[in-house]
Short mmCIF file of C-alpha atoms in Angstrom, two decimals:
data_model
loop_
_atom_site.label_atom_id
_atom_site.label_comp_id
_atom_site.label_asym_id
_atom_site.label_seq_id
_atom_site.Cartn_x
_atom_site.Cartn_y
_atom_site.Cartn_z
CA MET U 1 -1.02 0.61 28.01
CA GLN U 2 1.17 3.70 27.68
CA ALA U 3 1.27 5.82 24.54
CA ALA U 4 4.76 6.36 23.18
CA LEU U 5 3.62 9.20 20.94
CA THR U 6 1.86 12.39 22.00
CA PHE U 7 -1.00 13.72 19.91
CA PRO U 8 0.25 17.02 18.41
CA GLU U 9 -2.94 18.98 19.27
CA ILE U 10 -2.95 21.09 16.11
CA ALA U 11 -6.20 23.06 15.87
CA PRO U 12 -8.48 21.70 13.11
CA GLU U 13 -9.13 25.28 12.01
CA ILE U 14 -6.23 27.06 10.33
CA VAL U 15 -7.94 30.41 10.65
CA SER U 16 -11.43 31.53 11.62
CA PHE U 17 -13.18 34.82 10.92
CA THR U 18 -16.61 36.45 10.89
CA VAL U 19 -18.31 37.85 7.79
CA PHE U 20 -21.59 39.76 8.23
CA GLY U 21 -22.10 38.09 11.58
CA VAL U 22 -21.49 34.58 10.24
CA SER U 23 -18.55 32.63 11.68
CA LEU U 24 -16.42 30.99 9.00
CA ALA U 25 -13.24 28.95 9.16
CA ILE U 26 -10.62 27.45 6.89
CA ARG U 27 -9.95 23.91 8.07
CA TRP U 28 -7.14 21.47 7.37
CA TYR U 29 -9.61 18.98 5.88
CA ALA U 30 -10.91 21.49 3.35
CA LEU U 31 -7.36 22.55 2.51
CA ALA U 32 -6.44 18.90 1.96
CA TYR U 33 -9.25 18.57 -0.59
CA ILE U 34 -8.22 21.75 -2.41
CA VAL U 35 -4.49 21.01 -2.51
CA GLY U 36 -5.07 17.35 -3.38
CA ILE U 37 -7.27 18.31 -6.35
CA LEU U 38 -4.72 20.86 -7.55
CA ILE U 39 -1.84 18.38 -7.35
CA GLY U 40 -3.95 15.80 -9.18
CA TRP U 41 -4.79 18.38 -11.84
CA GLN U 42 -1.09 19.07 -12.35
CA LEU U 43 -0.34 15.34 -12.64
CA ILE U 44 -2.90 14.97 -15.42
CA ALA U 45 -1.60 18.12 -17.10
CA SER U 46 1.91 16.70 -17.09
CA VAL U 47 0.92 13.41 -18.77
CA ILE U 48 -1.35 14.90 -21.44
CA LYS U 49 1.60 17.07 -22.52
CA ARG U 50 3.47 13.87 -23.44
CA PRO U 51 1.77 12.15 -26.40
CA SER U 52 4.29 9.28 -26.26
CA LEU U 53 2.68 8.06 -23.02
CA TRP U 54 -0.72 7.42 -24.66
CA PRO U 55 -2.09 4.85 -27.14
CA ALA U 56 -1.11 5.80 -30.70
CA GLY U 57 0.48 8.98 -29.34
CA ASP U 58 -2.96 10.50 -28.73
CA PRO U 59 -3.53 12.05 -25.24
CA VAL U 60 -6.98 11.46 -23.83
CA MET U 61 -7.84 15.17 -23.72
CA THR U 62 -6.61 18.69 -24.30
CA ARG U 63 -5.58 21.21 -21.66
CA GLU U 64 -8.84 23.08 -22.20
CA GLN U 65 -10.86 19.92 -21.63
CA LEU U 66 -8.88 19.21 -18.47
CA GLU U 67 -9.80 22.63 -17.09
CA ALA U 68 -13.47 21.91 -17.81
CA LEU U 69 -13.16 18.46 -16.20
CA LEU U 70 -11.97 20.03 -12.93
CA THR U 71 -15.42 21.44 -12.20
CA TRP U 72 -17.08 18.09 -12.88
CA VAL U 73 -14.65 16.31 -10.56
CA ILE U 74 -15.15 18.77 -7.70
CA ILE U 75 -18.94 18.35 -7.94
CA GLY U 76 -18.58 14.56 -8.10
CA VAL U 77 -16.29 14.44 -5.05
CA VAL U 78 -18.43 16.69 -2.86
CA VAL U 79 -21.88 15.38 -3.83
CA GLY U 80 -20.81 11.74 -4.02
CA GLY U 81 -18.75 11.89 -0.82
CA ARG U 82 -21.57 13.46 1.17
CA LEU U 83 -24.34 11.20 -0.15
CA GLY U 84 -22.09 8.19 0.29
CA TYR U 85 -21.59 9.01 3.97
CA VAL U 86 -25.32 9.56 4.44
CA LEU U 87 -26.34 6.30 2.76
CA PHE U 88 -23.49 4.01 3.87
CA TYR U 89 -22.90 5.13 7.45
CA GLU U 90 -25.77 7.11 9.00
CA PRO U 91 -28.91 6.78 6.85
CA ASP U 92 -31.30 6.77 9.82
CA VAL U 93 -29.90 10.02 11.23
CA TYR U 94 -29.98 11.98 7.98
CA LEU U 95 -33.18 10.57 6.51
CA ALA U 96 -34.97 11.55 9.70
CA ASP U 97 -33.78 15.14 9.17
CA PRO U 98 -32.85 15.47 5.46
CA ILE U 99 -31.91 19.15 5.67
CA ARG U 100 -28.82 18.10 7.67
CA ILE U 101 -27.44 16.46 4.52
CA LEU U 102 -26.59 19.99 3.36
CA TRP U 103 -24.66 20.81 6.56
CA ILE U 104 -21.31 19.67 5.24
CA THR U 105 -19.52 21.80 7.86
CA GLU U 106 -20.58 19.14 10.39
CA GLY U 107 -18.34 16.67 8.60
CA GLY U 108 -19.19 13.31 7.16
CA MET U 109 -17.69 12.40 3.79
CA ALA U 110 -17.18 8.86 2.47
CA PHE U 111 -14.38 8.01 0.08
CA HIS U 112 -16.36 5.28 -1.68
CA GLY U 113 -19.22 7.73 -2.27
CA GLY U 114 -16.81 10.35 -3.58
CA LEU U 115 -15.29 7.75 -5.88
CA LEU U 116 -18.69 6.86 -7.29
CA GLY U 117 -19.39 10.55 -7.77
CA VAL U 118 -16.17 11.00 -9.75
CA VAL U 119 -16.89 7.88 -11.84
CA VAL U 120 -20.33 9.23 -12.76
CA ALA U 121 -18.91 12.69 -13.46
CA GLY U 122 -16.14 11.18 -15.61
CA LEU U 123 -18.59 9.04 -17.55
CA LEU U 124 -20.88 11.98 -18.28
CA PHE U 125 -17.95 14.21 -19.20
CA SER U 126 -16.41 11.61 -21.51
CA ARG U 127 -19.72 11.23 -23.35
CA GLN U 128 -20.17 14.99 -23.63
CA GLN U 129 -16.64 15.50 -24.94
CA ASN U 130 -16.41 12.23 -26.88
CA LEU U 131 -13.37 11.04 -24.92
CA ARG U 132 -12.06 7.51 -24.38
CA PHE U 133 -13.55 6.61 -21.00
CA LEU U 134 -10.95 4.05 -19.90
CA SER U 135 -8.09 6.42 -20.67
CA LEU U 136 -9.93 9.18 -18.82
CA ALA U 137 -10.35 6.78 -15.89
CA ASP U 138 -6.59 6.15 -15.96
CA ALA U 139 -5.91 9.88 -15.78
CA LEU U 140 -8.33 10.36 -12.87
CA ALA U 141 -6.84 7.37 -11.03
CA LEU U 142 -3.37 8.84 -11.40
CA ALA U 143 -4.62 12.10 -9.89
CA THR U 144 -6.38 10.63 -6.84
CA PRO U 145 -3.64 9.46 -4.40
CA PRO U 146 -2.36 12.97 -3.47
CA GLY U 147 -5.83 13.84 -2.16
CA LEU U 148 -5.98 10.57 -0.23
CA PHE U 149 -2.56 11.23 1.30
CA LEU U 150 -3.45 14.74 2.43
CA GLY U 151 -6.99 13.83 3.48
CA ARG U 152 -5.79 11.13 5.87
CA ILE U 153 -3.22 13.52 7.33
CA ALA U 154 -6.11 15.93 7.95
CA ASN U 155 -8.07 13.10 9.62
CA PHE U 156 -5.11 12.63 11.98
CA ILE U 157 -4.92 16.37 12.75
CA ASN U 158 -8.68 16.34 13.44
CA ALA U 159 -8.32 13.35 15.81
CA GLU U 160 -10.97 11.45 13.85
CA LEU U 161 -11.17 7.97 12.32
CA TRP U 162 -8.51 6.77 14.72
CA GLY U 163 -7.55 3.15 15.21
CA ARG U 164 -8.33 0.38 17.64
CA PRO U 165 -6.72 0.26 21.10
CA SER U 166 -3.09 -0.78 20.88
CA ASP U 167 0.01 -1.25 23.01
CA ALA U 168 2.33 -0.66 20.04
CA ALA U 169 5.27 1.67 20.66
CA TRP U 170 3.83 4.15 18.13
CA ALA U 171 0.28 4.16 19.54
CA VAL U 172 -1.28 7.58 20.16
CA THR U 173 -3.71 8.73 22.85
CA PHE U 174 -6.21 10.82 20.92
CA PRO U 175 -8.37 13.46 22.66
CA SER U 176 -12.11 12.92 22.78
CA PHE U 177 -12.98 16.07 20.82
CA PHE U 178 -12.07 19.68 20.01
CA CYS U 179 -14.00 22.40 21.84
CA ARG U 180 -15.57 24.83 19.35
CA ASP U 181 -18.63 25.92 21.34
CA THR U 182 -18.51 25.77 25.14
CA GLU U 183 -22.28 25.79 25.59
CA LEU U 184 -23.20 23.40 22.79
CA GLN U 185 -20.43 20.91 23.55
CA ASN U 186 -20.41 21.41 27.34
CA CYS U 187 -16.69 22.08 27.44
CA ALA U 188 -14.78 24.66 29.47
CA GLN U 189 -12.36 26.29 27.02
CA GLU U 190 -13.08 27.12 23.40
CA GLY U 191 -10.17 26.15 21.14
CA ALA U 192 -8.90 23.38 23.43
CA TRP U 193 -8.63 19.64 22.94
CA ILE U 194 -10.77 17.83 25.51
CA TYR U 195 -9.68 14.70 27.37
CA PHE U 196 -11.97 12.84 29.79
CA GLY U 197 -9.19 10.73 31.29
CA ASP U 198 -10.46 7.39 29.99
CA GLU U 199 -8.79 7.64 26.56
CA VAL U 200 -6.51 4.75 25.62
CA PRO U 201 -3.57 4.55 23.19
CA ARG U 202 -4.70 3.64 19.70
CA HIS U 203 -3.29 2.79 16.31
CA PRO U 204 -2.77 5.98 14.27
CA SER U 205 -4.66 4.27 11.44
CA GLN U 206 -5.09 7.55 9.59
CA LEU U 207 -1.32 7.57 9.02
CA TYR U 208 -1.36 3.94 7.89
CA GLU U 209 -3.97 4.84 5.29
CA SER U 210 -2.11 7.98 4.27
CA ALA U 211 1.05 5.96 3.65
CA LEU U 212 -0.54 3.02 1.81
CA GLU U 213 -3.48 4.58 -0.07
CA GLY U 214 -1.74 7.87 -0.76
CA LEU U 215 2.04 7.74 -0.83
CA VAL U 216 2.82 4.14 -1.82
CA LEU U 217 -0.06 3.73 -4.27
CA GLY U 218 0.58 7.17 -5.73
CA LEU U 219 4.26 6.43 -6.39
CA VAL U 220 3.35 3.10 -8.01
CA LEU U 221 0.86 4.78 -10.35
CA VAL U 222 3.25 7.59 -11.30
CA TRP U 223 6.00 5.05 -12.03
CA LEU U 224 3.58 2.94 -14.07
CA ALA U 225 2.29 5.93 -16.07
CA TRP U 226 5.80 7.02 -17.03
CA ARG U 227 6.75 3.42 -17.89
CA GLY U 228 4.03 3.11 -20.52
CA GLY U 229 1.07 2.00 -18.40
CA LEU U 230 -1.24 4.60 -19.97
CA LYS U 231 -0.81 2.89 -23.33
CA ARG U 232 -2.98 0.06 -22.01
CA PRO U 233 -6.36 1.74 -21.29
CA GLY U 234 -7.77 0.65 -17.94
CA LEU U 235 -4.48 -0.60 -16.47
CA VAL U 236 -3.69 2.41 -14.27
CA ALA U 237 -7.31 2.62 -13.13
CA GLY U 238 -7.38 -1.11 -12.41
CA ILE U 239 -4.24 -0.96 -10.28
CA PHE U 240 -5.64 2.04 -8.44
CA PHE U 241 -8.93 0.26 -7.67
CA ALA U 242 -7.23 -2.96 -6.60
CA GLY U 243 -4.43 -1.19 -4.72
CA TYR U 244 -6.74 1.10 -2.79
CA ALA U 245 -9.12 -1.74 -1.95
CA ALA U 246 -6.31 -3.99 -0.72
CA ALA U 247 -4.82 -1.20 1.41
CA ARG U 248 -8.22 -0.24 2.88
CA ILE U 249 -9.16 -3.85 3.65
CA PHE U 250 -5.83 -4.30 5.44
CA VAL U 251 -5.93 -1.05 7.43
CA GLU U 252 -9.51 -1.75 8.56
CA LEU U 253 -7.96 -4.47 10.75
CA PHE U 254 -6.45 -1.65 12.83
CA ARG U 255 -9.12 1.05 12.45
CA GLN U 256 -11.89 1.64 14.99
CA ALA U 257 -15.40 1.33 13.63
CA ASP U 258 -17.18 4.44 12.49
CA GLN U 259 -19.56 5.79 15.12
CA SER U 260 -22.65 4.19 13.56
CA PHE U 261 -21.18 0.71 14.11
CA ILE U 262 -19.27 1.24 17.33
CA ASP U 263 -21.78 -0.66 19.48
CA ALA U 264 -21.62 -3.79 17.34
CA ASN U 265 -20.66 -7.06 18.97
CA PRO U 266 -17.74 -7.67 18.77
CA PRO U 267 -16.99 -3.94 19.01
CA TRP U 268 -15.23 -3.52 15.68
CA GLY U 269 -18.25 -2.51 13.67
CA TYR U 270 -18.65 -5.71 11.67
CA VAL U 271 -21.56 -5.51 9.26
CA ILE U 272 -21.00 -9.12 8.21
CA GLU U 273 -19.96 -11.61 10.89
CA ILE U 274 -18.09 -14.81 10.01
CA GLY U 275 -17.64 -16.82 13.20
CA PRO U 276 -15.40 -14.81 15.57
CA TRP U 277 -14.37 -12.54 12.68
CA GLY U 278 -16.21 -10.24 10.35
CA LEU U 279 -16.12 -7.54 7.71
CA THR U 280 -16.42 -3.83 8.44
CA MET U 281 -18.35 -1.43 6.22
CA GLY U 282 -15.07 -0.17 4.76
CA GLN U 283 -14.07 -3.72 3.81
CA VAL U 284 -17.48 -4.54 2.36
CA LEU U 285 -17.41 -1.41 0.19
CA SER U 286 -13.83 -2.15 -0.89
CA LEU U 287 -14.46 -5.72 -2.07
CA PRO U 288 -16.30 -4.65 -5.27
CA MET U 289 -13.44 -2.21 -5.93
CA LEU U 290 -10.94 -5.06 -5.62
CA ILE U 291 -12.88 -7.25 -8.04
CA LEU U 292 -13.38 -4.40 -10.51
CA GLY U 293 -9.70 -3.50 -10.31
CA LEU U 294 -8.57 -7.06 -11.02
CA CYS U 295 -11.00 -7.29 -13.95
CA LEU U 296 -9.69 -4.02 -15.41
CA ILE U 297 -6.10 -5.21 -15.05
CA ALA U 298 -6.87 -8.49 -16.82
CA PHE U 299 -8.77 -6.65 -19.55
CA ALA U 300 -5.99 -4.11 -20.11
CA LEU U 301 -3.22 -6.70 -20.20
CA GLY U 302 -5.24 -8.95 -22.50
CA ARG U 303 -5.64 -6.31 -25.21
CA ARG U 304 -3.17 -5.80 -28.01
CA VAL U 305 -1.40 -2.45 -28.09
#
């Protein structure tokens, strides 16, 4: 198999520096989180300024409440995403050395965990502020796809979460890793992408996810919100849940298993095997989202407005 596309070899770190002897870096993945949250915040700000988009002309919250919500969402994303990765993907590794859970610079964030964290944060915030939870869920759903779009682009830049081997014309030969520490990683040149020579072309599944979960789903939700979808509480959130789940279940057909499941037989990281086929962890975690999304859609469309 020959790769038609060359991996761009963009350094994962935008800039690195030392403060009081401690090496710090600004990475594309962190920037994707920050910019995604800011774009999402602006999307919510734009819809709460338009009372006509909401039930009875009553936006779910004020601008001041939105600013307070931002802190809750950031905490929910970071704490939920990290604990989700620990519990869903590598519980044995982290429970054997719990202090490593705090080492978020090592990487390891799970979308489904981050989603649960945001749901919990939204529920607590809605109770504290006496807000309509389903309408708040709609607003948060509308704000999520930009972060997904940018986060998957960052995954591609980091050469992580790549796809299964492929002979497609757009397949990419990803490097094995990025050399940050020559002694620790046993690599020759700090700041270089390392190839061992046995890499094979793979599906750029990060870009598939970026397009489906981020761009396409985001455009659908924005169109729906401006066409009156927010007037049916739960509808935008339901379409987000169902749309994300469907996209993730589909892309998992092309995505290589996460490292914890890479030795499974067959080697696609199935956690549930059904004859010659199976379900990956990403698909298993997405199925409840799909069911919840369909239930929310049915509930929203069944209510009088």
